[in-house]
PDB file of C-alpha atoms in Angstrom:
ATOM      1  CA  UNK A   1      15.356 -18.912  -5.810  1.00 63.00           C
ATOM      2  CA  UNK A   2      12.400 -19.692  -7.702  1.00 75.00           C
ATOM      3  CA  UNK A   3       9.276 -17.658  -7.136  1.00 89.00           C
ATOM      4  CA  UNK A   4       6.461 -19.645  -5.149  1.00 96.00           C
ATOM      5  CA  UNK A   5       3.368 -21.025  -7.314  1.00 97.00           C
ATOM      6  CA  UNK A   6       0.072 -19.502  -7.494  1.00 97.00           C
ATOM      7  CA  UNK A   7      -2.785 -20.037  -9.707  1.00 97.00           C
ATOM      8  CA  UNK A   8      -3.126 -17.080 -12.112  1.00 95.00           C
ATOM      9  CA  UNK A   9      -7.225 -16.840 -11.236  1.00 97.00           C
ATOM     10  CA  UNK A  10      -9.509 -17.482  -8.921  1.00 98.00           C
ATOM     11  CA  UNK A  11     -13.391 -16.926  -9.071  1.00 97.00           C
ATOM     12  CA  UNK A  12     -16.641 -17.574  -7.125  1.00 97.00           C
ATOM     13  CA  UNK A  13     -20.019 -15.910  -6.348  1.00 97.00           C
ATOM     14  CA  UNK A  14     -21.003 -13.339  -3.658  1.00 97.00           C
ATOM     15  CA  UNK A  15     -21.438 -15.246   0.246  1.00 97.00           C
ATOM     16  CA  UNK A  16     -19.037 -18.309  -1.248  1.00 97.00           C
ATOM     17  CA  UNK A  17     -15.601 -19.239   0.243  1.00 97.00           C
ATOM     18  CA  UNK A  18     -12.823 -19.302  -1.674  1.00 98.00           C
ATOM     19  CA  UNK A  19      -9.269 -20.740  -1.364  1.00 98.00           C
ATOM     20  CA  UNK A  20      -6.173 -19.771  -3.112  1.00 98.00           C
ATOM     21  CA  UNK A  21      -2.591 -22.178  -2.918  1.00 98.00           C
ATOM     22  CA  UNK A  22       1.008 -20.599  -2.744  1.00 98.00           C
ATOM     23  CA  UNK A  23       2.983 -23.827  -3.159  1.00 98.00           C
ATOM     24  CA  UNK A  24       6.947 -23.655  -2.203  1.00 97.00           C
ATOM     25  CA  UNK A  25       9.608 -26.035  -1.262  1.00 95.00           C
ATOM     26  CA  UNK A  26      11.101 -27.103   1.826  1.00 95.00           C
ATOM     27  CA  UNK A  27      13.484 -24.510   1.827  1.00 93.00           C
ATOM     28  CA  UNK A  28      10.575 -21.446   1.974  1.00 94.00           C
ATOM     29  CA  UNK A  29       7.349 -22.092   2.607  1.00 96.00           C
ATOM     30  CA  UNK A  30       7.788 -26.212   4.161  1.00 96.00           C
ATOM     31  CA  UNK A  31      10.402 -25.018   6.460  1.00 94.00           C
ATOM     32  CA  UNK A  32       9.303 -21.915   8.408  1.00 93.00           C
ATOM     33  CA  UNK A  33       6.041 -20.318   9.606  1.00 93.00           C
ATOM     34  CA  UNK A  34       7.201 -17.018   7.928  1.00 94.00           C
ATOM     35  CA  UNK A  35       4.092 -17.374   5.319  1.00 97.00           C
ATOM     36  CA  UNK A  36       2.429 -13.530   4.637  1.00 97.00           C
ATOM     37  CA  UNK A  37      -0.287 -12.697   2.242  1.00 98.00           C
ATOM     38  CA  UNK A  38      -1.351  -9.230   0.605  1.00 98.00           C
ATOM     39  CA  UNK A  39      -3.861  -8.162  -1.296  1.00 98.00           C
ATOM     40  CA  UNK A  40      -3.547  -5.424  -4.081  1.00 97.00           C
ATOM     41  CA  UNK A  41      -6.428  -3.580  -5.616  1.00 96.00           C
ATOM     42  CA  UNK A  42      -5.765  -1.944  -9.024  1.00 93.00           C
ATOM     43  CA  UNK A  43      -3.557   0.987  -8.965  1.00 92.00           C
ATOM     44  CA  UNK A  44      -3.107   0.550  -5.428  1.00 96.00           C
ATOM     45  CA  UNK A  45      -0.221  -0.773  -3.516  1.00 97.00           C
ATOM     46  CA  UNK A  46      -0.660  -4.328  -1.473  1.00 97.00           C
ATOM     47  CA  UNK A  47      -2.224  -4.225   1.902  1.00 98.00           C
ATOM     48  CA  UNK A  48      -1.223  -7.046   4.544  1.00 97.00           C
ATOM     49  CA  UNK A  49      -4.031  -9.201   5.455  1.00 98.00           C
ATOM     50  CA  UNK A  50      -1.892 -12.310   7.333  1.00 98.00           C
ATOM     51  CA  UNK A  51       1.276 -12.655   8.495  1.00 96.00           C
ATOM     52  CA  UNK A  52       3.192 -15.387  10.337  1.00 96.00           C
ATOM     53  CA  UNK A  53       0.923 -17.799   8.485  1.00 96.00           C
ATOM     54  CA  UNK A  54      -2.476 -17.284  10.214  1.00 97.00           C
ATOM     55  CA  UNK A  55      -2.252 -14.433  12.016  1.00 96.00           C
ATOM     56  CA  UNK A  56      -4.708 -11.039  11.252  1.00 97.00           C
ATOM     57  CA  UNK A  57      -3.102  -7.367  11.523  1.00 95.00           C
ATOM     58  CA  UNK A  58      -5.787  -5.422  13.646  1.00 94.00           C
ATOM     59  CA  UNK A  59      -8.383  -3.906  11.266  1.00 95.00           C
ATOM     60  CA  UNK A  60      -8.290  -7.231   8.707  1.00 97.00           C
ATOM     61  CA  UNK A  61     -11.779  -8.675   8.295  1.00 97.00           C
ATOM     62  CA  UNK A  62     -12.268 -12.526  10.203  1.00 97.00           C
ATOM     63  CA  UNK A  63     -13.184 -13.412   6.724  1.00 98.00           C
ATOM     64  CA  UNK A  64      -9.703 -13.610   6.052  1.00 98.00           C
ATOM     65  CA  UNK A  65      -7.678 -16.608   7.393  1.00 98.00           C
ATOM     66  CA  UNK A  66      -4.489 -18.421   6.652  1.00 98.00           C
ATOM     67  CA  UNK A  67      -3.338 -21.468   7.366  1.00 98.00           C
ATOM     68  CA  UNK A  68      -0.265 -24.291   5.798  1.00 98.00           C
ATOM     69  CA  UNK A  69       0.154 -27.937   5.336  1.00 97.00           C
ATOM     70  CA  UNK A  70       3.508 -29.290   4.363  1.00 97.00           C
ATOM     71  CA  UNK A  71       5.157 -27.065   1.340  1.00 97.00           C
ATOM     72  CA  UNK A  72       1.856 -25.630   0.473  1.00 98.00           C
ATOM     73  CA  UNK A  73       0.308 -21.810   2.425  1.00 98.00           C
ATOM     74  CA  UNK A  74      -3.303 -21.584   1.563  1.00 98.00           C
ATOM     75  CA  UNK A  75      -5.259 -18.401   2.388  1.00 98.00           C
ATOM     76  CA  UNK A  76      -9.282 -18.806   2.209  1.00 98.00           C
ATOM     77  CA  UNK A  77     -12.111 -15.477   2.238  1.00 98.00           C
ATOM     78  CA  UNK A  78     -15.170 -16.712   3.491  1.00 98.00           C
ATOM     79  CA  UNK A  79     -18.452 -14.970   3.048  1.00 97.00           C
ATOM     80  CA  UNK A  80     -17.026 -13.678  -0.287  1.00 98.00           C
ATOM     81  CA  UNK A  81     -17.887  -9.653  -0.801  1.00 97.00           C
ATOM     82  CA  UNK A  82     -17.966  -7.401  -4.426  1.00 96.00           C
ATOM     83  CA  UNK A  83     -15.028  -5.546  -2.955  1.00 96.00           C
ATOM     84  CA  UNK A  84     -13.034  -8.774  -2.506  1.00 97.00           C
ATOM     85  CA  UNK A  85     -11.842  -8.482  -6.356  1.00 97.00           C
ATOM     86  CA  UNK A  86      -8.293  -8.038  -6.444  1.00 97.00           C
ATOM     87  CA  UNK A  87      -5.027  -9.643  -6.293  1.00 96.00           C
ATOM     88  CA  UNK A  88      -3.497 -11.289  -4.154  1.00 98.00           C
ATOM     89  CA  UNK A  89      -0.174 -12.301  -3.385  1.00 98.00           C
ATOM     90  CA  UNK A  90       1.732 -14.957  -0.988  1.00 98.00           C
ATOM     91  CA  UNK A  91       5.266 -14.137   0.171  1.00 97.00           C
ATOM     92  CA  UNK A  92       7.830 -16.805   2.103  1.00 96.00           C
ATOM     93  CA  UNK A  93      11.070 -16.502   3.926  1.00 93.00           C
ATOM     94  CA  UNK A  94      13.353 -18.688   2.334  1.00 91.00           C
ATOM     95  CA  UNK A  95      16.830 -19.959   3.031  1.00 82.00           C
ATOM     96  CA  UNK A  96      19.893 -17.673   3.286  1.00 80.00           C
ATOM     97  CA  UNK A  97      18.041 -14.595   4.180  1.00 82.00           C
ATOM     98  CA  UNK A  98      16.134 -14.133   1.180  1.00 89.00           C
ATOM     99  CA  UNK A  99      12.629 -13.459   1.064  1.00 93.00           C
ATOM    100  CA  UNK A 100      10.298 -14.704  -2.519  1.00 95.00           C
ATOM    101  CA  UNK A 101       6.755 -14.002  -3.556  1.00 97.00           C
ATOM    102  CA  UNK A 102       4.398 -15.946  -5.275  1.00 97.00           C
ATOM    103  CA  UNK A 103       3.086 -14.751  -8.900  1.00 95.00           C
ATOM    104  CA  UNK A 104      -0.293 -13.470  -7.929  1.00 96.00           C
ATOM    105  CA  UNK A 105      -3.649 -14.502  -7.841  1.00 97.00           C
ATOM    106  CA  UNK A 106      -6.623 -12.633  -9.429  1.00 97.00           C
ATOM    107  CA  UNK A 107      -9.517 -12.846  -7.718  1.00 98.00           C
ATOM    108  CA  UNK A 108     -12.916 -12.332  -9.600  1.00 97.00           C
ATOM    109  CA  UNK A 109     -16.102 -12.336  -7.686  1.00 96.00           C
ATOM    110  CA  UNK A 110     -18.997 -13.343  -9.913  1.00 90.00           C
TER     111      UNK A 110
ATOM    112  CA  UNK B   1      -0.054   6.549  11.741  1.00 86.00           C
ATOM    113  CA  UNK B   2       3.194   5.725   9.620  1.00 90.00           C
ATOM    114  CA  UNK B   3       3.498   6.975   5.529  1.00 95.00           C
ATOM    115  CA  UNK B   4       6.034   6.233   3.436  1.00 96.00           C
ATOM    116  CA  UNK B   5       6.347   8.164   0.041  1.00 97.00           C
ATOM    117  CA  UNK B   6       8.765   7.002  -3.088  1.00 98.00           C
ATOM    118  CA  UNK B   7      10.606   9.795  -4.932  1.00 98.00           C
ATOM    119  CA  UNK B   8      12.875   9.937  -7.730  1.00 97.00           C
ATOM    120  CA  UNK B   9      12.759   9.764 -11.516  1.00 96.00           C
ATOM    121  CA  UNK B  10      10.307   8.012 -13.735  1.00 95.00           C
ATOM    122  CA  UNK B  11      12.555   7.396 -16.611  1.00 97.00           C
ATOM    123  CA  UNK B  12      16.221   6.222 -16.855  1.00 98.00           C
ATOM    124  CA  UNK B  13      18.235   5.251 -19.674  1.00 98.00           C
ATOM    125  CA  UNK B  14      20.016   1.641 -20.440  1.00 98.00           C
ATOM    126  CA  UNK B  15      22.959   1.246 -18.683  1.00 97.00           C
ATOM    127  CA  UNK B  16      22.297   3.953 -15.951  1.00 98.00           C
ATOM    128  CA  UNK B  17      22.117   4.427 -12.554  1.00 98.00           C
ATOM    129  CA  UNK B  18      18.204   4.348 -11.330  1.00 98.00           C
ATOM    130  CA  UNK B  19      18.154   6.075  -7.970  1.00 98.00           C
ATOM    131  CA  UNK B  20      14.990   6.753  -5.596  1.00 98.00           C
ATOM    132  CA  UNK B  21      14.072   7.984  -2.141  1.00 98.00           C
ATOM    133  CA  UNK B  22      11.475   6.528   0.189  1.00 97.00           C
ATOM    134  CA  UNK B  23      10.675   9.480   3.187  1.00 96.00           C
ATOM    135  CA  UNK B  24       8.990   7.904   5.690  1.00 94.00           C
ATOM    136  CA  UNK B  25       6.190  10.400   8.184  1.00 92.00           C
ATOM    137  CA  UNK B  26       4.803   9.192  11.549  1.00 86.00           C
ATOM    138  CA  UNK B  27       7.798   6.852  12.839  1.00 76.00           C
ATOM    139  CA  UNK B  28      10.970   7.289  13.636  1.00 70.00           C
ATOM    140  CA  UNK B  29      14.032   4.926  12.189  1.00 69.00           C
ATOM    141  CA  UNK B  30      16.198   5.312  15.323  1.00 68.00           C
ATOM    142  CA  UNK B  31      15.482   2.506  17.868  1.00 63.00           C
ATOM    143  CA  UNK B  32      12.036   1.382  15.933  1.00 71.00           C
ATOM    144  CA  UNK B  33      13.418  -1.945  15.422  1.00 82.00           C
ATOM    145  CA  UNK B  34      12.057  -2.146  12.221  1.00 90.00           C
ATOM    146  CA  UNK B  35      13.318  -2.515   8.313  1.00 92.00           C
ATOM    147  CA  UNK B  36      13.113  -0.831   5.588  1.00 94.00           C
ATOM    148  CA  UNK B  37      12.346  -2.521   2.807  1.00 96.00           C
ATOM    149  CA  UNK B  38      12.613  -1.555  -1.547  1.00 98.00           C
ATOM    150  CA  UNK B  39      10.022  -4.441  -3.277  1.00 98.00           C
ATOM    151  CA  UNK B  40       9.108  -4.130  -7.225  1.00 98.00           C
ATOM    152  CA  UNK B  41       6.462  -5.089  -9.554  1.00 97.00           C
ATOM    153  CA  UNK B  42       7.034  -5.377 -13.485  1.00 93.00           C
ATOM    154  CA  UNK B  43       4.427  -4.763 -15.580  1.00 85.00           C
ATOM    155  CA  UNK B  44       1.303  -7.318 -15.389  1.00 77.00           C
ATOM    156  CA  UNK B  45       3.732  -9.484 -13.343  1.00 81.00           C
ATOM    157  CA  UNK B  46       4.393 -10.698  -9.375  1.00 88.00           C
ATOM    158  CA  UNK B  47       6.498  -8.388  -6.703  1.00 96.00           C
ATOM    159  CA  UNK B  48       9.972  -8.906  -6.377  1.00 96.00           C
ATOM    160  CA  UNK B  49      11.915  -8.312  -2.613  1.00 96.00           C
ATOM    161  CA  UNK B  50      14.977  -5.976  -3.673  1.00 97.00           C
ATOM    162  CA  UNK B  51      16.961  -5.245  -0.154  1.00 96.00           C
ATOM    163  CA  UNK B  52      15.956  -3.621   3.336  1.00 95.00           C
ATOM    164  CA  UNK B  53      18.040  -2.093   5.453  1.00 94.00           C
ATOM    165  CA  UNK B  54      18.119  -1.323   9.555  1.00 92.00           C
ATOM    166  CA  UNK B  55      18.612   2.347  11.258  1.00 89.00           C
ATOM    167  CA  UNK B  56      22.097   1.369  11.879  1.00 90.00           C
ATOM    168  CA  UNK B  57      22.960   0.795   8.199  1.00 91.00           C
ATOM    169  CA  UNK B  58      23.202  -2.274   8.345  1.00 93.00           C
ATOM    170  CA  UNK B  59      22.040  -3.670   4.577  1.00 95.00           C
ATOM    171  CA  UNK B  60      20.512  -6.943   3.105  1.00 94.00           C
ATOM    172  CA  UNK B  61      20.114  -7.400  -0.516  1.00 95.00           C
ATOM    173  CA  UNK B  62      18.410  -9.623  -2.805  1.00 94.00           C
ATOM    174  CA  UNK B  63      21.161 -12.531  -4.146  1.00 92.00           C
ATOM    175  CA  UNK B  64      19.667 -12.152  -7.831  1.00 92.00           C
ATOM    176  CA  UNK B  65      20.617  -8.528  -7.216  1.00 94.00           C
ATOM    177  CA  UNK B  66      23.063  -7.839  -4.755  1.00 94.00           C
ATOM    178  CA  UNK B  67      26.088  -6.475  -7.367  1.00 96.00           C
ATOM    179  CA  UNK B  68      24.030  -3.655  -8.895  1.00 97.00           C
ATOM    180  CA  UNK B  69      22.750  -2.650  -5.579  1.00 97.00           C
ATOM    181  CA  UNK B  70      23.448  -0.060  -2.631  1.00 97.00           C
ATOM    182  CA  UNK B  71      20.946   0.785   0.211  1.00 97.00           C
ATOM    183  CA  UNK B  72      21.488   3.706   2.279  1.00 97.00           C
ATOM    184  CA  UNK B  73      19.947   6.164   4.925  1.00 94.00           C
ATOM    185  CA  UNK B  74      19.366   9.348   6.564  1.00 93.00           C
ATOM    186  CA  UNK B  75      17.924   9.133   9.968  1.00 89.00           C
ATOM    187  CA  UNK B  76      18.398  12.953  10.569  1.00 90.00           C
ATOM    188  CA  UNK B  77      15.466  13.342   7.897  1.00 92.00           C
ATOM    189  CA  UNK B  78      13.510   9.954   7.971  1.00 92.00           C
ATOM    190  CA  UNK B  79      14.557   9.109   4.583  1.00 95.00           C
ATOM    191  CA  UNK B  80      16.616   5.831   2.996  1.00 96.00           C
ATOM    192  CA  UNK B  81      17.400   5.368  -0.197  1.00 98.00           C
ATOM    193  CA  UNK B  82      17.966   2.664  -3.456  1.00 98.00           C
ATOM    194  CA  UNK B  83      20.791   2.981  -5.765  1.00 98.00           C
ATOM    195  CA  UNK B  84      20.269   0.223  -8.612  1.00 98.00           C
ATOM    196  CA  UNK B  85      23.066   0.738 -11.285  1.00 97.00           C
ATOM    197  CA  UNK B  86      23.735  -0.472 -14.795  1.00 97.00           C
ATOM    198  CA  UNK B  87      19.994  -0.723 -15.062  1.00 98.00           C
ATOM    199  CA  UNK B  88      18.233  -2.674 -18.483  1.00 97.00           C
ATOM    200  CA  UNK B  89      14.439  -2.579 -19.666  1.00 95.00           C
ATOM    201  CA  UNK B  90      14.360  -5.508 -17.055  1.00 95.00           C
ATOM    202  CA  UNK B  91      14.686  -3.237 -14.092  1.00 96.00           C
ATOM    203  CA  UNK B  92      11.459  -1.398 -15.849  1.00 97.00           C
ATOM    204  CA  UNK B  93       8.603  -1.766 -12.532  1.00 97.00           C
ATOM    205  CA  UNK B  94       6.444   0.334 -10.000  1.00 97.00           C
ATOM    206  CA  UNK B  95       9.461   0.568  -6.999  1.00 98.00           C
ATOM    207  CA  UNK B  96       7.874   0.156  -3.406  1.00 98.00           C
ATOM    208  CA  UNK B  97       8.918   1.048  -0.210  1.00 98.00           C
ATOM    209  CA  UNK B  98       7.829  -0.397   3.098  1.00 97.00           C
ATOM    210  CA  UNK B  99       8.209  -1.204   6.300  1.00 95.00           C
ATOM    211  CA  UNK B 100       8.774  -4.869   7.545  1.00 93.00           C
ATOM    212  CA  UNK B 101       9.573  -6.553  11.081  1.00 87.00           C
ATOM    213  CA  UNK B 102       9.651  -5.420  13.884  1.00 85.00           C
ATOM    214  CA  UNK B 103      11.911  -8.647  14.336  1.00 82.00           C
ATOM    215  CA  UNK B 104      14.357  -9.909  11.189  1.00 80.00           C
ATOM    216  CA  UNK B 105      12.502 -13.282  11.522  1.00 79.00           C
ATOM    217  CA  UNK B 106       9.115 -11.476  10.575  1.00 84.00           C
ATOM    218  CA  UNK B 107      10.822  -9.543   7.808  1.00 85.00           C
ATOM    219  CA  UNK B 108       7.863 -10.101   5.348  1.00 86.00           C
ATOM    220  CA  UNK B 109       5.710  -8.562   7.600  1.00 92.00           C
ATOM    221  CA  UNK B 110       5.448  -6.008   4.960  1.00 96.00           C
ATOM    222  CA  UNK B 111       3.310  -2.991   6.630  1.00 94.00           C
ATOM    223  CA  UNK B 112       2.471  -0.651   5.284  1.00 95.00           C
ATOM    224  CA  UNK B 113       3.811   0.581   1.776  1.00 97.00           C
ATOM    225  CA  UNK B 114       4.192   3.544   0.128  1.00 98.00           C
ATOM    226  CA  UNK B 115       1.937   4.244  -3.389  1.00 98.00           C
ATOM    227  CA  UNK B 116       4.889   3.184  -5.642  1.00 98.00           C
ATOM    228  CA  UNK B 117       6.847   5.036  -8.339  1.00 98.00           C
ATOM    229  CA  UNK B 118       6.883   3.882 -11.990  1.00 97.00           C
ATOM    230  CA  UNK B 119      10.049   3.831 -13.336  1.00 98.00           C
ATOM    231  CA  UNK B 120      10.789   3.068 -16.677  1.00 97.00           C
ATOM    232  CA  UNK B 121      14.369   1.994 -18.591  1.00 97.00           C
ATOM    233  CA  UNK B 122      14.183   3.084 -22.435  1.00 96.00           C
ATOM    234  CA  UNK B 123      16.567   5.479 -24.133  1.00 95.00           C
TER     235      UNK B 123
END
């Protein structure tokens, strides 16, 4: 199972949205609603911030939100903060009980 | 509020056995529903899911993985464990440990994770 697409960076300014892609098949991401997203600081290890596609563990900002169309999970950060800058990584249930991740995104707030 | 805490060595030699321990504070294994989960990271690269297993025993491993692999646990003392033999400087990542469900279906519901433990294959 091939690991789900990503692109390697991401940037924009303080108060800006930004959206990062996670791009699968039909057999992960197109096929169930099973899309999660994490983000890791450096040295630290990831921290949910939406699960089930769209939906916020208590204590996640609102700036966070998820969402999917077709094969594609896209997770947008409005209002863009400093403390924003990190990675962040997509993760899909795919067929045959097997669970892949996407490559990681860095995130650099300008 | 639930920890989980990797343990085991930080170096391992080609062709060996790499072994760790995940204790887990603040939860109980027996009737949580949850699974426990083993996820890695190679240097400057994405995370990998390696296997979970349920308080019953009951085991799920990674295809890419699955004949180098054996998941076990204690519920007596909140621990479970990863047994990854015949290990190359592939296997060299920071090993995770965390907690995913409460339902199989929500597996990737990864939450929370332990710090991680470097472990490194070189002779």
């Amino acid at each position: 199972q091939s690991a789900l697409t990503q692109p390697a960076s991401v940037s924009g300014s303080p108060g800006q949205s930004i959206t990062i892609s996670c791009t699968g098949t039909a057999n992960d991401v197109g096929g169930y609603p099973l899309v999660s997203w994490y983000q890791q600081q450096p040295g630290k290890p990831p921290k949910l911030i939406i699960y089930e596609v769209s939906k916020r563990p208590s204590g996640v900002s609102h700036r966070f939100s998820g969402s999917k169309s077709g094969n594609t999970a896209s997770l947008t950060i409005s209002g863009l903060q400093t403390d924003d800058e990190a990675d962040y990584h997509c993760c899909s249930y795919a067929n045959r009980n097997n669970w892949i991740f996407g490559g990681g995104s860095k995130l650099t707030v300008l | 509020q639930v920890l989980l805490q990797e343990s085991g060595p930080g170096l391992v030699k080609p062709s060996q056995t790499l072994s760790l321990t995940c204790t887990v504070s603040g939860d109980s294994f027996r009737g949580s529903g949850y699974y426990w989960n083993w996820i890695r990271q190679s240097p400057g690269k994405g995370l990998e899911w390696i296997a979970y297993i349920y308080h019953t025993g009951h085991a799920y491993y990674n295809p890419s993985l699955k004949s180098r692999l054996t998941l076990s646990i204690d519920t007596s003392v909140n621990q479970f464990f990863l047994s990854l033999s015949d290990v190359t400087a592939a296997d060299t990542a920071v090993y995770y440990c965390a907690r995913g469900g409460p339902e199989l279906a929500t597996l990737n519901r990864f939450d929370p994770w332990g710090q991680g433990i470097l472990v490194t294959v070189s002779s």
